[in-house]
PDB file of C-alpha atoms in Angstrom:
ATOM      1  CA  MET A1219      12.568   7.113 -78.524  1.00 64.00           C
ATOM      2  CA  ASN A1220      13.221   9.788 -75.906  1.00 72.00           C
ATOM      3  CA  ASP A1221      12.270  13.389 -76.514  1.00 82.00           C
ATOM      4  CA  PHE A1222      13.025  16.504 -74.506  1.00 86.00           C
ATOM      5  CA  ASP A1223      11.569  20.038 -74.749  1.00 84.00           C
ATOM      6  CA  PHE A1224      13.218  23.212 -73.473  1.00 84.00           C
ATOM      7  CA  GLU A1225      12.757  26.954 -73.988  1.00 84.00           C
ATOM      8  CA  PHE A1226      15.561  29.509 -74.033  1.00 84.00           C
ATOM      9  CA  GLN A1227      16.387  33.058 -74.981  1.00 79.00           C
ATOM     10  CA  SER A1228      18.618  33.746 -77.933  1.00 78.00           C
ATOM     11  CA  ILE A1229      21.586  36.055 -77.472  1.00 71.00           C
ATOM     12  CA  ARG A1230      19.722  38.846 -79.307  1.00 72.00           C
ATOM     13  CA  GLN A1231      16.657  38.421 -77.093  1.00 66.00           C
ATOM     14  CA  ARG A1232      18.737  38.339 -73.920  1.00 66.00           C
ATOM     15  CA  TYR A1233      20.159  41.796 -74.691  1.00 66.00           C
ATOM     16  CA  LYS A1234      16.639  43.206 -75.067  1.00 68.00           C
ATOM     17  CA  GLY A1235      15.971  42.556 -71.399  1.00 67.00           C
ATOM     18  CA  PRO A1236      13.771  40.222 -69.389  1.00 66.00           C
ATOM     19  CA  GLU A1237      11.328  39.324 -72.145  1.00 70.00           C
ATOM     20  CA  GLU A1238       9.809  36.000 -73.074  1.00 78.00           C
ATOM     21  CA  ARG A1239      11.904  33.174 -74.414  1.00 80.00           C
ATOM     22  CA  ASP A1240      12.134  33.098 -78.186  1.00 84.00           C
ATOM     23  CA  LEU A1241      13.715  29.691 -78.876  1.00 90.00           C
ATOM     24  CA  HIS A1242      12.141  26.262 -78.489  1.00 91.00           C
ATOM     25  CA  LEU A1243      14.585  23.356 -78.293  1.00 93.00           C
ATOM     26  CA  LYS A1244      13.439  19.827 -79.114  1.00 94.00           C
ATOM     27  CA  ILE A1245      15.803  16.893 -78.704  1.00 93.00           C
ATOM     28  CA  TYR A1246      14.923  13.431 -79.994  1.00 92.00           C
ATOM     29  CA  GLU A1247      17.016  10.348 -79.257  1.00 90.00           C
ATOM     30  CA  TYR A1248      16.380   7.545 -81.751  1.00 89.00           C
ATOM     31  CA  GLY A1249      18.145   4.552 -80.268  1.00 84.00           C
ATOM     32  CA  ASN A1250      21.722   4.635 -79.037  1.00 84.00           C
ATOM     33  CA  ASP A1251      23.456   6.234 -81.994  1.00 87.00           C
ATOM     34  CA  VAL A1252      21.033   8.761 -83.545  1.00 91.00           C
ATOM     35  CA  LEU A1253      20.208  12.205 -82.170  1.00 92.00           C
ATOM     36  CA  GLU A1254      18.019  14.914 -83.696  1.00 94.00           C
ATOM     37  CA  VAL A1255      18.166  18.446 -82.307  1.00 94.00           C
ATOM     38  CA  ASN A1256      15.666  21.025 -83.533  1.00 95.00           C
ATOM     39  CA  LEU A1257      15.900  24.704 -82.539  1.00 94.00           C
ATOM     40  CA  ILE A1258      12.723  26.615 -83.448  1.00 93.00           C
ATOM     41  CA  ASN A1259      12.253  30.387 -83.622  1.00 92.00           C
ATOM     42  CA  LYS A1260       9.014  30.958 -81.670  1.00 90.00           C
ATOM     43  CA  HIS A1261       8.643  34.517 -83.015  1.00 88.00           C
ATOM     44  CA  PHE A1262       8.956  33.530 -86.679  1.00 90.00           C
ATOM     45  CA  SER A1263       5.296  33.983 -87.641  1.00 89.00           C
ATOM     46  CA  ARG A1264       4.994  37.307 -85.798  1.00 89.00           C
ATOM     47  CA  LEU A1265       8.169  38.677 -87.385  1.00 88.00           C
ATOM     48  CA  ARG A1266       7.114  37.435 -90.813  1.00 88.00           C
ATOM     49  CA  ARG A1267       3.688  39.112 -90.545  1.00 91.00           C
ATOM     50  CA  SER A1268       5.270  42.363 -89.397  1.00 90.00           C
ATOM     51  CA  LEU A1269       7.719  42.423 -92.308  1.00 86.00           C
ATOM     52  CA  GLN A1270       4.985  41.492 -94.784  1.00 87.00           C
ATOM     53  CA  LYS A1271       2.832  44.389 -93.559  1.00 91.00           C
ATOM     54  CA  GLN A1272       5.767  46.757 -94.000  1.00 88.00           C
ATOM     55  CA  VAL A1273       6.312  45.527 -97.565  1.00 86.00           C
ATOM     56  CA  VAL A1274       2.621  45.949 -98.415  1.00 89.00           C
ATOM     57  CA  TRP A1275       2.563  49.470 -96.976  1.00 88.00           C
ATOM     58  CA  MET A1276       5.728  50.351 -98.832  1.00 84.00           C
ATOM     59  CA  PHE A1277       4.260  49.029-102.068  1.00 83.00           C
ATOM     60  CA  ILE A1278       1.128  51.166-101.520  1.00 87.00           C
ATOM     61  CA  VAL A1279       3.296  54.237-100.867  1.00 82.00           C
ATOM     62  CA  MET A1280       5.246  53.548-104.062  1.00 79.00           C
ATOM     63  CA  ILE A1281       2.021  53.326-106.095  1.00 82.00           C
ATOM     64  CA  ILE A1282       0.663  56.547-104.567  1.00 82.00           C
ATOM     65  CA  THR A1283       3.906  58.425-105.233  1.00 78.00           C
ATOM     66  CA  LEU A1284       3.932  57.108-108.780  1.00 76.00           C
ATOM     67  CA  LEU A1285       0.355  58.323-109.336  1.00 78.00           C
ATOM     68  CA  VAL A1286       1.176  61.728-107.833  1.00 76.00           C
ATOM     69  CA  LYS A1287       4.237  62.036-110.044  1.00 73.00           C
ATOM     70  CA  ILE A1288       2.254  61.204-113.159  1.00 70.00           C
ATOM     71  CA  SER A1289      -0.581  63.601-112.329  1.00 69.00           C
ATOM     72  CA  LEU A1290       1.746  66.494-111.410  1.00 65.00           C
ATOM     73  CA  ASN A1291       4.390  65.761-114.038  1.00 64.00           C
ATOM     74  CA  PHE A1292       6.943  65.654-111.244  1.00 62.00           C
ATOM     75  CA  TYR A1293       9.721  63.160-111.705  1.00 61.00           C
ATOM     76  CA  SER A1294      12.276  62.554-109.013  1.00 65.00           C
ATOM     77  CA  SER A1295      14.559  59.617-109.464  1.00 67.00           C
ATOM     78  CA  ILE A1296      15.976  59.980-105.944  1.00 74.00           C
ATOM     79  CA  ILE A1297      12.595  59.261-104.342  1.00 73.00           C
ATOM     80  CA  ASN A1298      12.075  56.274-106.630  1.00 73.00           C
ATOM     81  CA  PHE A1299      15.528  54.966-105.839  1.00 77.00           C
ATOM     82  CA  LEU A1300      15.081  55.338-102.057  1.00 80.00           C
ATOM     83  CA  LEU A1301      11.660  53.666-102.061  1.00 78.00           C
ATOM     84  CA  LEU A1302      12.878  50.817-104.229  1.00 82.00           C
ATOM     85  CA  PHE A1303      16.020  50.393-102.120  1.00 87.00           C
ATOM     86  CA  TRP A1304      13.957  50.247 -98.912  1.00 85.00           C
ATOM     87  CA  LEU A1305      11.568  47.729-100.496  1.00 83.00           C
ATOM     88  CA  ILE A1306      14.466  45.498-101.561  1.00 88.00           C
ATOM     89  CA  ILE A1307      15.895  45.567 -98.035  1.00 89.00           C
ATOM     90  CA  LYS A1308      12.547  44.518 -96.527  1.00 85.00           C
ATOM     91  CA  VAL A1309      12.042  41.714 -99.054  1.00 84.00           C
ATOM     92  CA  TRP A1310      15.574  40.480 -98.307  1.00 87.00           C
ATOM     93  CA  SER A1311      14.797  40.621 -94.555  1.00 85.00           C
ATOM     94  CA  ILE A1312      11.711  38.462 -95.051  1.00 85.00           C
ATOM     95  CA  SER A1313      13.556  35.926 -97.183  1.00 85.00           C
ATOM     96  CA  SER A1314      16.411  35.591 -94.679  1.00 86.00           C
ATOM     97  CA  LEU A1315      14.158  35.197 -91.632  1.00 90.00           C
ATOM     98  CA  VAL A1316      15.058  31.830 -90.038  1.00 92.00           C
ATOM     99  CA  LYS A1317      12.214  29.534 -88.977  1.00 93.00           C
ATOM    100  CA  ASN A1318      14.299  26.739 -87.491  1.00 94.00           C
ATOM    101  CA  GLU A1319      17.706  25.102 -87.482  1.00 94.00           C
ATOM    102  CA  LYS A1320      18.236  21.429 -86.818  1.00 94.00           C
ATOM    103  CA  PHE A1321      20.808  18.729 -87.077  1.00 93.00           C
ATOM    104  CA  ILE A1322      20.659  14.964 -87.153  1.00 94.00           C
ATOM    105  CA  PHE A1323      23.700  13.125 -85.876  1.00 94.00           C
ATOM    106  CA  CYS A1324      24.194   9.446 -86.672  1.00 92.00           C
ATOM    107  CA  TYR A1325      27.396   8.065 -85.204  1.00 86.00           C
ATOM    108  CA  ASP A1326      28.277   5.712 -88.083  1.00 88.00           C
ATOM    109  CA  PHE A1327      26.870   7.845 -90.895  1.00 91.00           C
ATOM    110  CA  GLY A1328      27.507  11.528 -90.241  1.00 92.00           C
ATOM    111  CA  LEU A1329      25.895  14.856 -89.452  1.00 93.00           C
ATOM    112  CA  GLN A1330      23.231  16.686 -91.429  1.00 94.00           C
ATOM    113  CA  ILE A1331      22.592  20.356 -90.682  1.00 95.00           C
ATOM    114  CA  GLN A1332      19.349  21.893 -91.958  1.00 95.00           C
ATOM    115  CA  THR A1333      18.276  25.542 -91.912  1.00 94.00           C
ATOM    116  CA  THR A1334      14.710  26.523 -92.837  1.00 94.00           C
ATOM    117  CA  THR A1335      14.021  30.134 -93.778  1.00 91.00           C
ATOM    118  CA  PHE A1336      10.866  31.842 -95.066  1.00 87.00           C
ATOM    119  CA  LEU A1337      11.335  30.646 -98.654  1.00 85.00           C
ATOM    120  CA  THR A1338      14.173  28.133 -98.646  1.00 89.00           C
ATOM    121  CA  LYS A1339      15.543  25.096 -96.901  1.00 93.00           C
ATOM    122  CA  SER A1340      19.288  24.464 -96.972  1.00 93.00           C
ATOM    123  CA  ASN A1341      20.996  21.207 -96.050  1.00 94.00           C
ATOM    124  CA  TYR A1342      24.620  20.459 -95.345  1.00 94.00           C
ATOM    125  CA  PHE A1343      25.925  16.934 -94.798  1.00 94.00           C
ATOM    126  CA  MET A1344      29.310  15.780 -93.589  1.00 92.00           C
ATOM    127  CA  ALA A1345      30.361  12.171 -93.326  1.00 91.00           C
ATOM    128  CA  ALA A1346      31.364  10.691 -89.986  1.00 88.00           C
ATOM    129  CA  SER A1347      34.885  10.177 -91.325  1.00 89.00           C
ATOM    130  CA  SER A1348      35.237  13.987 -91.708  1.00 90.00           C
ATOM    131  CA  ILE A1349      34.202  14.810 -88.123  1.00 89.00           C
ATOM    132  CA  HIS A1350      37.068  15.203 -85.649  1.00 89.00           C
ATOM    133  CA  ASP A1351      34.838  16.274 -82.755  1.00 89.00           C
ATOM    134  CA  ILE A1352      31.999  18.603 -81.774  1.00 90.00           C
ATOM    135  CA  VAL A1353      32.712  21.190 -79.082  1.00 92.00           C
ATOM    136  CA  ILE A1354      31.433  24.434 -77.606  1.00 91.00           C
ATOM    137  CA  ASN A1355      33.752  27.250 -78.578  1.00 89.00           C
ATOM    138  CA  GLU A1356      34.005  30.637 -76.886  1.00 86.00           C
ATOM    139  CA  VAL A1357      34.053  33.540 -79.354  1.00 82.00           C
ATOM    140  CA  LEU A1358      34.775  37.229 -78.790  1.00 82.00           C
ATOM    141  CA  GLU A1359      32.373  39.351 -80.843  1.00 76.00           C
ATOM    142  CA  ASN A1360      31.757  43.088 -80.376  1.00 78.00           C
ATOM    143  CA  PHE A1361      33.656  43.069 -77.064  1.00 80.00           C
ATOM    144  CA  ASP A1362      31.393  40.329 -75.705  1.00 77.00           C
ATOM    145  CA  PHE A1363      31.899  36.591 -75.301  1.00 81.00           C
ATOM    146  CA  HIS A1364      29.489  34.221 -77.037  1.00 82.00           C
ATOM    147  CA  TYR A1365      29.390  30.461 -77.228  1.00 87.00           C
ATOM    148  CA  LEU A1366      29.085  28.494 -80.464  1.00 89.00           C
ATOM    149  CA  LEU A1367      28.583  24.800 -81.044  1.00 91.00           C
ATOM    150  CA  ILE A1368      31.131  23.884 -83.712  1.00 92.00           C
ATOM    151  CA  VAL A1369      32.219  20.825 -85.629  1.00 91.00           C
ATOM    152  CA  ARG A1370      35.969  20.461 -85.966  1.00 91.00           C
ATOM    153  CA  THR A1371      36.701  18.629 -89.185  1.00 90.00           C
ATOM    154  CA  LYS A1372      39.522  16.427 -90.414  1.00 90.00           C
ATOM    155  CA  GLY A1373      40.806  15.046 -93.684  1.00 85.00           C
ATOM    156  CA  VAL A1374      39.946  16.696 -97.006  1.00 83.00           C
ATOM    157  CA  LEU A1375      37.126  18.752 -95.492  1.00 84.00           C
ATOM    158  CA  PHE A1376      39.602  20.255 -92.992  1.00 84.00           C
ATOM    159  CA  ARG A1377      41.467  21.987 -95.822  1.00 85.00           C
ATOM    160  CA  LYS A1378      38.252  23.648 -97.036  1.00 89.00           C
ATOM    161  CA  LYS A1379      36.438  24.275 -93.749  1.00 88.00           C
ATOM    162  CA  PRO A1380      38.336  23.473 -90.539  1.00 91.00           C
ATOM    163  CA  ILE A1381      35.435  24.676 -88.357  1.00 91.00           C
ATOM    164  CA  ILE A1382      31.717  24.484 -89.151  1.00 92.00           C
ATOM    165  CA  PRO A1383      29.337  26.265 -86.744  1.00 92.00           C
ATOM    166  CA  ILE A1384      25.969  24.767 -85.852  1.00 92.00           C
ATOM    167  CA  PHE A1385      23.028  27.079 -85.026  1.00 89.00           C
ATOM    168  CA  LYS A1386      24.821  30.114 -86.414  1.00 87.00           C
ATOM    169  CA  HIS A1387      21.628  31.984 -87.375  1.00 89.00           C
ATOM    170  CA  LEU A1388      19.430  31.707 -84.275  1.00 89.00           C
ATOM    171  CA  LYS A1389      22.386  32.104 -81.881  1.00 86.00           C
ATOM    172  CA  PRO A1390      21.209  30.265 -78.756  1.00 89.00           C
ATOM    173  CA  CYS A1391      22.598  31.132 -75.334  1.00 86.00           C
ATOM    174  CA  GLY A1392      25.300  29.125 -73.592  1.00 85.00           C
ATOM    175  CA  ASP A1393      22.822  27.221 -71.381  1.00 88.00           C
ATOM    176  CA  CYS A1394      21.021  25.906 -74.454  1.00 89.00           C
ATOM    177  CA  LEU A1395      24.288  24.847 -76.080  1.00 91.00           C
ATOM    178  CA  HIS A1396      25.382  23.017 -72.912  1.00 92.00           C
ATOM    179  CA  ILE A1397      22.192  20.918 -72.919  1.00 92.00           C
ATOM    180  CA  ILE A1398      22.657  20.108 -76.606  1.00 92.00           C
ATOM    181  CA  TYR A1399      26.310  19.231 -76.028  1.00 92.00           C
ATOM    182  CA  LYS A1400      25.422  17.019 -73.055  1.00 92.00           C
ATOM    183  CA  HIS A1401      22.945  14.979 -75.134  1.00 90.00           C
ATOM    184  CA  LEU A1402      25.297  14.845 -78.110  1.00 89.00           C
ATOM    185  CA  ASN A1403      28.222  13.742 -75.954  1.00 87.00           C
ATOM    186  CA  LYS A1404      26.026  11.091 -74.296  1.00 86.00           C
ATOM    187  CA  THR A1405      25.084   9.718 -77.735  1.00 83.00           C
ATOM    188  CA  MET A1406      28.720   9.672 -78.854  1.00 78.00           C
ATOM    189  CA  ARG A1407      29.850   7.902 -75.655  1.00 76.00           C
ATOM    190  CA  LYS A1408      27.071   5.285 -75.829  1.00 63.00           C
ATOM    191  CA  THR A1409      28.109   4.170 -79.273  1.00 53.00           C
ATOM    192  CA  CYS A1410      31.836   4.218 -78.466  1.00 53.00           C
ATOM    193  CA  HIS A1411      31.379   1.796 -75.554  1.00 49.00           C
ATOM    194  CA  GLU A1412      29.195  -0.682 -77.433  1.00 53.00           C
TER     195      GLU A1412
END
């Protein structure tokens, strides 16, 4: 088993300036035909704590405003609505915070993509017979070019989803995607020649 560790900046982090790297890339090669790639958000725990503190403070503010309203017989539904709306947005932000994204590629079996968030873990599997190829695609978004690692599908899956992006939440930079693609391509070529 070979394993490789790298650190990169995400696209979001790169636009913030020369700050620390926020993504940790781990690549594991299990034999000739199996590759596991794990992309970890290094700032997950810090972001989670920050959002949790904001939710707690907002909850305290809501309780205080409720007590003030009851004691002064002052009822304002607009304030309640705004506080509740803000609280819902923060809770949604916590629940959608991505901890890591990974995929396991087995040449004869298929590709499993897994995304772990604060509360959930989602898995998506596609059989090897549905994979046409895996490429890096250049995308224009907000007048800027980004790179995405995508799976081009074939067969029945092609009619439903012709393109499936990998690492769509953490958005790694192009350098990170090139290293992943190099290892993935090496694994695909090894098994083709054997």
